[in-house]
Structures are given as C-alpha cells and as structure tokens.
Short mmCIF file of N, CA and C in Angstrom, two decimals:
data_model
loop_
_atom_site.label_atom_id
_atom_site.label_comp_id
_atom_site.label_asym_id
_atom_site.label_seq_id
_atom_site.Cartn_x
_atom_site.Cartn_y
_atom_site.Cartn_z
N MET A 1 153.22 140.61 103.19
CA MET A 1 154.48 141.33 103.15
C MET A 1 155.16 141.28 104.52
N PHE A 2 154.37 141.49 105.58
CA PHE A 2 154.93 141.45 106.93
C PHE A 2 155.55 140.09 107.22
N LEU A 3 154.86 139.04 106.83
CA LEU A 3 155.37 137.69 107.09
C LEU A 3 156.69 137.44 106.35
N LYS A 4 156.78 137.91 105.11
CA LYS A 4 158.02 137.75 104.34
C LYS A 4 159.18 138.48 105.02
N LEU A 5 158.94 139.73 105.44
CA LEU A 5 159.99 140.49 106.11
C LEU A 5 160.38 139.85 107.44
N PHE A 6 159.38 139.40 108.18
CA PHE A 6 159.65 138.73 109.46
C PHE A 6 160.52 137.50 109.26
N LEU A 7 160.17 136.68 108.28
CA LEU A 7 160.95 135.48 108.00
C LEU A 7 162.36 135.83 107.52
N LEU A 8 162.47 136.85 106.68
CA LEU A 8 163.78 137.27 106.18
C LEU A 8 164.68 137.72 107.32
N PHE A 9 164.17 138.60 108.18
CA PHE A 9 164.98 139.10 109.29
C PHE A 9 165.31 137.99 110.29
N THR A 10 164.38 137.11 110.53
CA THR A 10 164.63 135.99 111.44
C THR A 10 165.69 135.07 110.86
N LEU A 11 165.58 134.74 109.59
CA LEU A 11 166.55 133.86 108.94
C LEU A 11 167.94 134.50 108.94
N ILE A 12 168.02 135.77 108.59
CA ILE A 12 169.32 136.46 108.57
C ILE A 12 169.94 136.47 109.96
N THR A 13 169.13 136.75 110.98
CA THR A 13 169.64 136.77 112.35
C THR A 13 170.18 135.40 112.76
N ILE A 14 169.46 134.35 112.45
CA ILE A 14 169.91 132.99 112.79
C ILE A 14 171.20 132.65 112.04
N LEU A 15 171.25 132.97 110.75
CA LEU A 15 172.46 132.70 109.96
C LEU A 15 173.65 133.50 110.48
N GLU A 16 173.43 134.77 110.81
CA GLU A 16 174.50 135.61 111.36
C GLU A 16 175.03 135.03 112.66
N LEU A 17 174.13 134.65 113.54
CA LEU A 17 174.54 134.10 114.82
C LEU A 17 175.34 132.81 114.63
N ALA A 18 174.86 131.94 113.76
CA ALA A 18 175.57 130.69 113.49
C ALA A 18 176.96 130.96 112.92
N LEU A 19 177.05 131.92 112.00
CA LEU A 19 178.34 132.24 111.39
C LEU A 19 179.29 132.86 112.41
N ILE A 20 178.80 133.75 113.26
CA ILE A 20 179.65 134.35 114.29
C ILE A 20 180.17 133.27 115.24
N ILE A 21 179.32 132.35 115.63
CA ILE A 21 179.75 131.25 116.51
C ILE A 21 180.80 130.40 115.81
N GLU A 22 180.58 130.08 114.54
CA GLU A 22 181.54 129.26 113.79
C GLU A 22 182.88 129.98 113.66
N VAL A 23 182.85 131.24 113.30
CA VAL A 23 184.10 132.00 113.17
C VAL A 23 184.79 132.09 114.54
N GLY A 24 184.00 132.31 115.58
CA GLY A 24 184.57 132.38 116.93
C GLY A 24 185.26 131.10 117.36
N THR A 25 184.70 129.97 116.98
CA THR A 25 185.34 128.69 117.35
C THR A 25 186.60 128.44 116.52
N ARG A 26 186.64 128.97 115.31
CA ARG A 26 187.81 128.73 114.45
C ARG A 26 188.96 129.68 114.73
N ILE A 27 188.67 130.97 114.95
CA ILE A 27 189.77 131.93 115.13
C ILE A 27 189.84 132.49 116.55
N GLY A 28 188.86 132.20 117.37
CA GLY A 28 188.86 132.70 118.74
C GLY A 28 187.88 133.85 118.92
N VAL A 29 187.41 133.97 120.14
CA VAL A 29 186.40 134.98 120.45
C VAL A 29 186.94 136.40 120.26
N MET A 30 188.15 136.66 120.77
CA MET A 30 188.70 138.02 120.70
C MET A 30 188.92 138.46 119.25
N TYR A 31 189.44 137.58 118.42
CA TYR A 31 189.64 137.94 117.00
C TYR A 31 188.29 138.16 116.30
N THR A 32 187.31 137.38 116.67
CA THR A 32 185.98 137.55 116.08
C THR A 32 185.39 138.90 116.48
N ILE A 33 185.51 139.25 117.75
CA ILE A 33 185.02 140.55 118.21
C ILE A 33 185.79 141.67 117.51
N PHE A 34 187.10 141.50 117.37
CA PHE A 34 187.91 142.49 116.66
C PHE A 34 187.42 142.66 115.22
N LEU A 35 187.16 141.56 114.53
CA LEU A 35 186.67 141.63 113.15
C LEU A 35 185.34 142.38 113.07
N ILE A 36 184.45 142.09 113.99
CA ILE A 36 183.14 142.75 113.99
C ILE A 36 183.29 144.25 114.21
N ILE A 37 184.14 144.63 115.17
CA ILE A 37 184.37 146.06 115.44
C ILE A 37 185.09 146.71 114.27
N ALA A 38 186.09 146.03 113.70
CA ALA A 38 186.85 146.59 112.58
C ALA A 38 185.96 146.84 111.37
N THR A 39 185.08 145.90 111.04
CA THR A 39 184.20 146.13 109.89
C THR A 39 183.23 147.28 110.15
N ALA A 40 182.81 147.45 111.40
CA ALA A 40 181.92 148.57 111.72
C ALA A 40 182.66 149.90 111.56
N VAL A 41 183.90 149.97 112.03
CA VAL A 41 184.68 151.21 111.93
C VAL A 41 185.00 151.52 110.47
N ILE A 42 185.49 150.52 109.74
CA ILE A 42 185.80 150.72 108.32
C ILE A 42 184.54 151.09 107.54
N GLY A 43 183.45 150.41 107.85
CA GLY A 43 182.18 150.70 107.18
C GLY A 43 181.69 152.11 107.46
N ALA A 44 181.81 152.56 108.70
CA ALA A 44 181.38 153.92 109.04
C ALA A 44 182.22 154.94 108.28
N TYR A 45 183.52 154.70 108.20
CA TYR A 45 184.40 155.61 107.45
C TYR A 45 184.04 155.63 105.97
N LEU A 46 183.87 154.45 105.38
CA LEU A 46 183.51 154.39 103.96
C LEU A 46 182.15 155.02 103.69
N ALA A 47 181.19 154.78 104.57
CA ALA A 47 179.86 155.37 104.39
C ALA A 47 179.95 156.88 104.45
N GLN A 48 180.77 157.40 105.36
CA GLN A 48 180.91 158.85 105.47
C GLN A 48 181.56 159.44 104.22
N THR A 49 182.68 158.86 103.79
CA THR A 49 183.37 159.42 102.63
C THR A 49 182.55 159.27 101.35
N GLN A 50 181.97 158.10 101.14
CA GLN A 50 181.16 157.89 99.95
C GLN A 50 179.89 158.74 100.00
N GLY A 51 179.30 158.85 101.18
CA GLY A 51 178.10 159.66 101.33
C GLY A 51 178.36 161.12 101.03
N LEU A 52 179.47 161.66 101.52
CA LEU A 52 179.82 163.06 101.23
C LEU A 52 180.09 163.26 99.75
N SER A 53 180.75 162.29 99.13
CA SER A 53 181.01 162.37 97.69
C SER A 53 179.71 162.41 96.90
N ILE A 54 178.77 161.57 97.28
CA ILE A 54 177.48 161.54 96.59
C ILE A 54 176.70 162.82 96.84
N LEU A 55 176.76 163.34 98.07
CA LEU A 55 176.07 164.59 98.38
C LEU A 55 176.61 165.73 97.52
N MET A 56 177.93 165.80 97.35
CA MET A 56 178.51 166.83 96.49
C MET A 56 178.06 166.63 95.04
N ARG A 57 177.99 165.39 94.60
CA ARG A 57 177.53 165.11 93.23
C ARG A 57 176.08 165.55 93.04
N ILE A 58 175.24 165.29 94.04
CA ILE A 58 173.84 165.71 93.96
C ILE A 58 173.76 167.23 93.87
N GLN A 59 174.54 167.93 94.71
CA GLN A 59 174.53 169.39 94.68
C GLN A 59 174.99 169.92 93.34
N ASN A 60 176.05 169.35 92.78
CA ASN A 60 176.55 169.80 91.48
C ASN A 60 175.53 169.55 90.37
N GLU A 61 174.87 168.40 90.41
CA GLU A 61 173.87 168.11 89.38
C GLU A 61 172.68 169.05 89.51
N LEU A 62 172.27 169.36 90.73
CA LEU A 62 171.16 170.29 90.93
C LEU A 62 171.53 171.69 90.44
N LYS A 63 172.77 172.12 90.71
CA LYS A 63 173.23 173.43 90.24
C LYS A 63 173.23 173.49 88.72
N ALA A 64 173.52 172.35 88.09
CA ALA A 64 173.55 172.29 86.62
C ALA A 64 172.15 172.10 86.03
N GLY A 65 171.14 172.01 86.88
CA GLY A 65 169.78 171.84 86.40
C GLY A 65 169.44 170.42 86.00
N ILE A 66 170.19 169.47 86.53
CA ILE A 66 169.97 168.06 86.21
C ILE A 66 169.34 167.37 87.41
N LEU A 67 168.32 166.56 87.15
CA LEU A 67 167.72 165.78 88.22
C LEU A 67 168.66 164.63 88.57
N PRO A 68 169.13 164.56 89.82
CA PRO A 68 170.17 163.57 90.19
C PRO A 68 169.63 162.19 90.51
N ASN A 69 168.97 161.55 89.56
CA ASN A 69 168.36 160.24 89.80
C ASN A 69 169.37 159.19 90.26
N ASP A 70 170.44 159.01 89.49
CA ASP A 70 171.43 157.99 89.83
C ASP A 70 172.09 158.28 91.18
N ALA A 71 172.41 159.55 91.41
CA ALA A 71 173.06 159.91 92.66
C ALA A 71 172.14 159.67 93.86
N LEU A 72 170.86 159.92 93.69
CA LEU A 72 169.93 159.68 94.80
C LEU A 72 169.83 158.19 95.12
N ILE A 73 169.78 157.36 94.09
CA ILE A 73 169.73 155.91 94.32
C ILE A 73 171.02 155.44 94.97
N GLU A 74 172.17 155.97 94.51
CA GLU A 74 173.44 155.59 95.13
C GLU A 74 173.50 156.07 96.58
N GLY A 75 172.94 157.24 96.86
CA GLY A 75 172.89 157.72 98.24
C GLY A 75 172.08 156.79 99.12
N LEU A 76 170.97 156.30 98.60
CA LEU A 76 170.15 155.33 99.33
C LEU A 76 170.95 154.05 99.60
N LEU A 77 171.68 153.60 98.60
CA LEU A 77 172.49 152.38 98.77
C LEU A 77 173.60 152.58 99.80
N VAL A 78 174.23 153.75 99.82
CA VAL A 78 175.26 154.02 100.82
C VAL A 78 174.64 154.05 102.22
N LEU A 79 173.47 154.64 102.34
CA LEU A 79 172.78 154.66 103.63
C LEU A 79 172.46 153.23 104.10
N ILE A 80 171.91 152.43 103.22
CA ILE A 80 171.60 151.03 103.56
C ILE A 80 172.89 150.28 103.91
N GLY A 81 173.93 150.48 103.11
CA GLY A 81 175.21 149.82 103.38
C GLY A 81 175.79 150.22 104.72
N GLY A 82 175.70 151.50 105.06
CA GLY A 82 176.21 151.96 106.35
C GLY A 82 175.47 151.32 107.51
N VAL A 83 174.16 151.24 107.40
CA VAL A 83 173.37 150.60 108.46
C VAL A 83 173.74 149.12 108.58
N LEU A 84 173.88 148.45 107.45
CA LEU A 84 174.24 147.03 107.48
C LEU A 84 175.62 146.80 108.08
N LEU A 85 176.56 147.71 107.79
CA LEU A 85 177.90 147.56 108.34
C LEU A 85 177.96 147.82 109.84
N LEU A 86 177.06 148.62 110.34
CA LEU A 86 177.01 148.86 111.79
C LEU A 86 176.29 147.75 112.52
N THR A 87 175.58 146.91 111.78
CA THR A 87 174.91 145.74 112.37
C THR A 87 175.94 144.63 112.51
N PRO A 88 176.11 144.07 113.72
CA PRO A 88 177.11 143.01 113.88
C PRO A 88 176.77 141.77 113.06
N GLY A 89 177.75 141.27 112.35
CA GLY A 89 177.56 140.05 111.58
C GLY A 89 178.32 140.10 110.28
N PHE A 90 178.68 138.95 109.77
CA PHE A 90 179.50 138.89 108.57
C PHE A 90 178.67 138.92 107.29
N ILE A 91 177.48 138.40 107.32
CA ILE A 91 176.61 138.42 106.14
C ILE A 91 176.18 139.86 105.86
N THR A 92 175.70 140.55 106.90
CA THR A 92 175.27 141.94 106.72
C THR A 92 176.46 142.82 106.35
N ASP A 93 177.65 142.52 106.88
CA ASP A 93 178.84 143.29 106.51
C ASP A 93 179.17 143.12 105.03
N THR A 94 179.08 141.91 104.54
CA THR A 94 179.36 141.66 103.12
C THR A 94 178.38 142.44 102.23
N ILE A 95 177.10 142.35 102.56
CA ILE A 95 176.10 143.08 101.78
C ILE A 95 176.33 144.58 101.91
N GLY A 96 176.67 145.04 103.12
CA GLY A 96 176.93 146.46 103.35
C GLY A 96 178.09 146.97 102.52
N PHE A 97 179.20 146.22 102.50
CA PHE A 97 180.35 146.63 101.68
C PHE A 97 179.97 146.65 100.20
N LEU A 98 179.19 145.69 99.76
CA LEU A 98 178.76 145.68 98.35
C LEU A 98 177.91 146.90 98.02
N CYS A 99 177.12 147.37 98.98
CA CYS A 99 176.30 148.56 98.76
C CYS A 99 177.14 149.84 98.75
N ILE A 100 178.25 149.85 99.47
CA ILE A 100 179.05 151.07 99.60
C ILE A 100 180.12 151.20 98.53
N LEU A 101 180.76 150.11 98.17
CA LEU A 101 181.87 150.20 97.21
C LEU A 101 181.34 150.53 95.81
N PRO A 102 181.93 151.54 95.15
CA PRO A 102 181.38 152.05 93.89
C PRO A 102 181.11 151.02 92.79
N PRO A 103 182.00 150.08 92.48
CA PRO A 103 181.68 149.16 91.37
C PRO A 103 180.43 148.32 91.62
N SER A 104 180.32 147.73 92.79
CA SER A 104 179.14 146.91 93.07
C SER A 104 177.91 147.79 93.31
N ARG A 105 178.13 149.00 93.84
CA ARG A 105 177.01 149.92 94.05
C ARG A 105 176.36 150.29 92.71
N ARG A 106 177.18 150.48 91.68
CA ARG A 106 176.62 150.78 90.35
C ARG A 106 175.75 149.63 89.85
N TRP A 107 176.18 148.40 90.10
CA TRP A 107 175.40 147.23 89.70
C TRP A 107 174.06 147.23 90.43
N PHE A 108 174.09 147.42 91.75
CA PHE A 108 172.85 147.49 92.53
C PHE A 108 171.96 148.63 92.04
N ARG A 109 172.57 149.79 91.72
CA ARG A 109 171.81 150.94 91.23
C ARG A 109 171.04 150.58 89.97
N GLU A 110 171.70 149.91 89.03
CA GLU A 110 171.02 149.55 87.79
C GLU A 110 169.89 148.56 88.05
N LYS A 111 170.10 147.62 88.96
CA LYS A 111 169.03 146.67 89.31
C LYS A 111 167.85 147.40 89.94
N LEU A 112 168.12 148.35 90.83
CA LEU A 112 167.04 149.12 91.46
C LEU A 112 166.31 149.98 90.44
N LYS A 113 167.04 150.58 89.50
CA LYS A 113 166.39 151.37 88.46
C LYS A 113 165.43 150.51 87.65
N GLY A 114 165.85 149.29 87.32
CA GLY A 114 164.97 148.37 86.60
C GLY A 114 163.74 148.03 87.42
N TYR A 115 163.93 147.81 88.71
CA TYR A 115 162.80 147.51 89.60
C TYR A 115 161.85 148.70 89.66
N PHE A 116 162.40 149.92 89.81
CA PHE A 116 161.56 151.11 89.88
C PHE A 116 160.79 151.32 88.57
N ARG A 117 161.47 151.10 87.43
CA ARG A 117 160.79 151.23 86.14
C ARG A 117 159.61 150.26 86.05
N HIS A 118 159.84 149.04 86.48
CA HIS A 118 158.79 148.03 86.46
C HIS A 118 157.62 148.45 87.35
N GLN A 119 157.91 148.98 88.52
CA GLN A 119 156.85 149.42 89.44
C GLN A 119 156.06 150.58 88.84
N ILE A 120 156.76 151.52 88.21
CA ILE A 120 156.07 152.66 87.58
C ILE A 120 155.20 152.16 86.44
N TYR A 121 155.74 151.29 85.61
CA TYR A 121 154.98 150.72 84.50
C TYR A 121 153.73 150.03 85.02
N TRP A 122 153.88 149.24 86.06
CA TRP A 122 152.75 148.51 86.63
C TRP A 122 151.68 149.47 87.14
N GLN A 123 152.12 150.55 87.81
CA GLN A 123 151.17 151.53 88.35
C GLN A 123 150.43 152.26 87.22
N ILE A 124 151.16 152.63 86.18
CA ILE A 124 150.55 153.39 85.09
C ILE A 124 149.57 152.54 84.29
N TYR A 125 149.98 151.33 83.94
CA TYR A 125 149.16 150.53 83.04
C TYR A 125 148.14 149.64 83.74
N TYR A 126 148.40 149.30 84.99
CA TYR A 126 147.47 148.40 85.66
C TYR A 126 146.84 149.02 86.90
N GLY A 127 147.23 150.23 87.23
CA GLY A 127 146.58 150.97 88.30
C GLY A 127 146.78 150.43 89.70
N GLY A 128 147.85 149.74 89.95
CA GLY A 128 148.13 149.33 91.31
C GLY A 128 148.02 147.90 91.52
#
C-alpha cells in the first residue's frame, strides 16, 4: 500500500510540475502564477461555502433524527477538494473542483458509497 501511494504522489507531482512548466511557457510565468493563486482563492471560497452548507444539512438531519450518511460523505469530499485546490497545480485543481462542485460531488459520493458497501460486505462475509 505504501509503495502504491508513494508512486501515485510521485507521479502526480511530476505531472503537475511538467504541466505548470508547459503552461508557463505558453502563457507566461506571471499568468501561470496568477492562475495558480486564483484557483486557490476560488477553491477556498467554494470549500467554505459548500462546507458550511453541508454542515447545516448535517445539523438539520441530526435534529430530524436522520443519520446523515450522504452529507458526511459529501463533507469528506469537500474537505479533500479544498486541500487539493490549495495544492499548487492544475491536475489537483481539476480534481479539487470536481470534489467541491455539487453535480460531480454527487457522482463521487455514489462511487464512494459503492466502495464502502463493498468493503463492509467483504469484512462481514470474509472477515478481513
């Protein structure tokens, strides 16, 4: 598992660096830096507004006696998206925006729910 994560992070870092250099040569260094800062600022704003919206939804569902499963998964996705948007790079920014924006976040939520169901099934029937 460690090796897979190490390779993933190394590959993403190399791809990000190559893409930043390519964008910098095409549009200029200052515009590239501006884009990186702009996506971080926009991402922080979106993460804050979406995060507060999800927090209110969780509170309302708890008050109604409902376990907020979907809202908790969406909160996790907004957190991950916010971290990715604060990380300099265009690949991580794209993934971050996909995690934060509601339509794509719902798609990710359903995929994660399927993954979690599979993990629970595996634990129950095969014991780990």
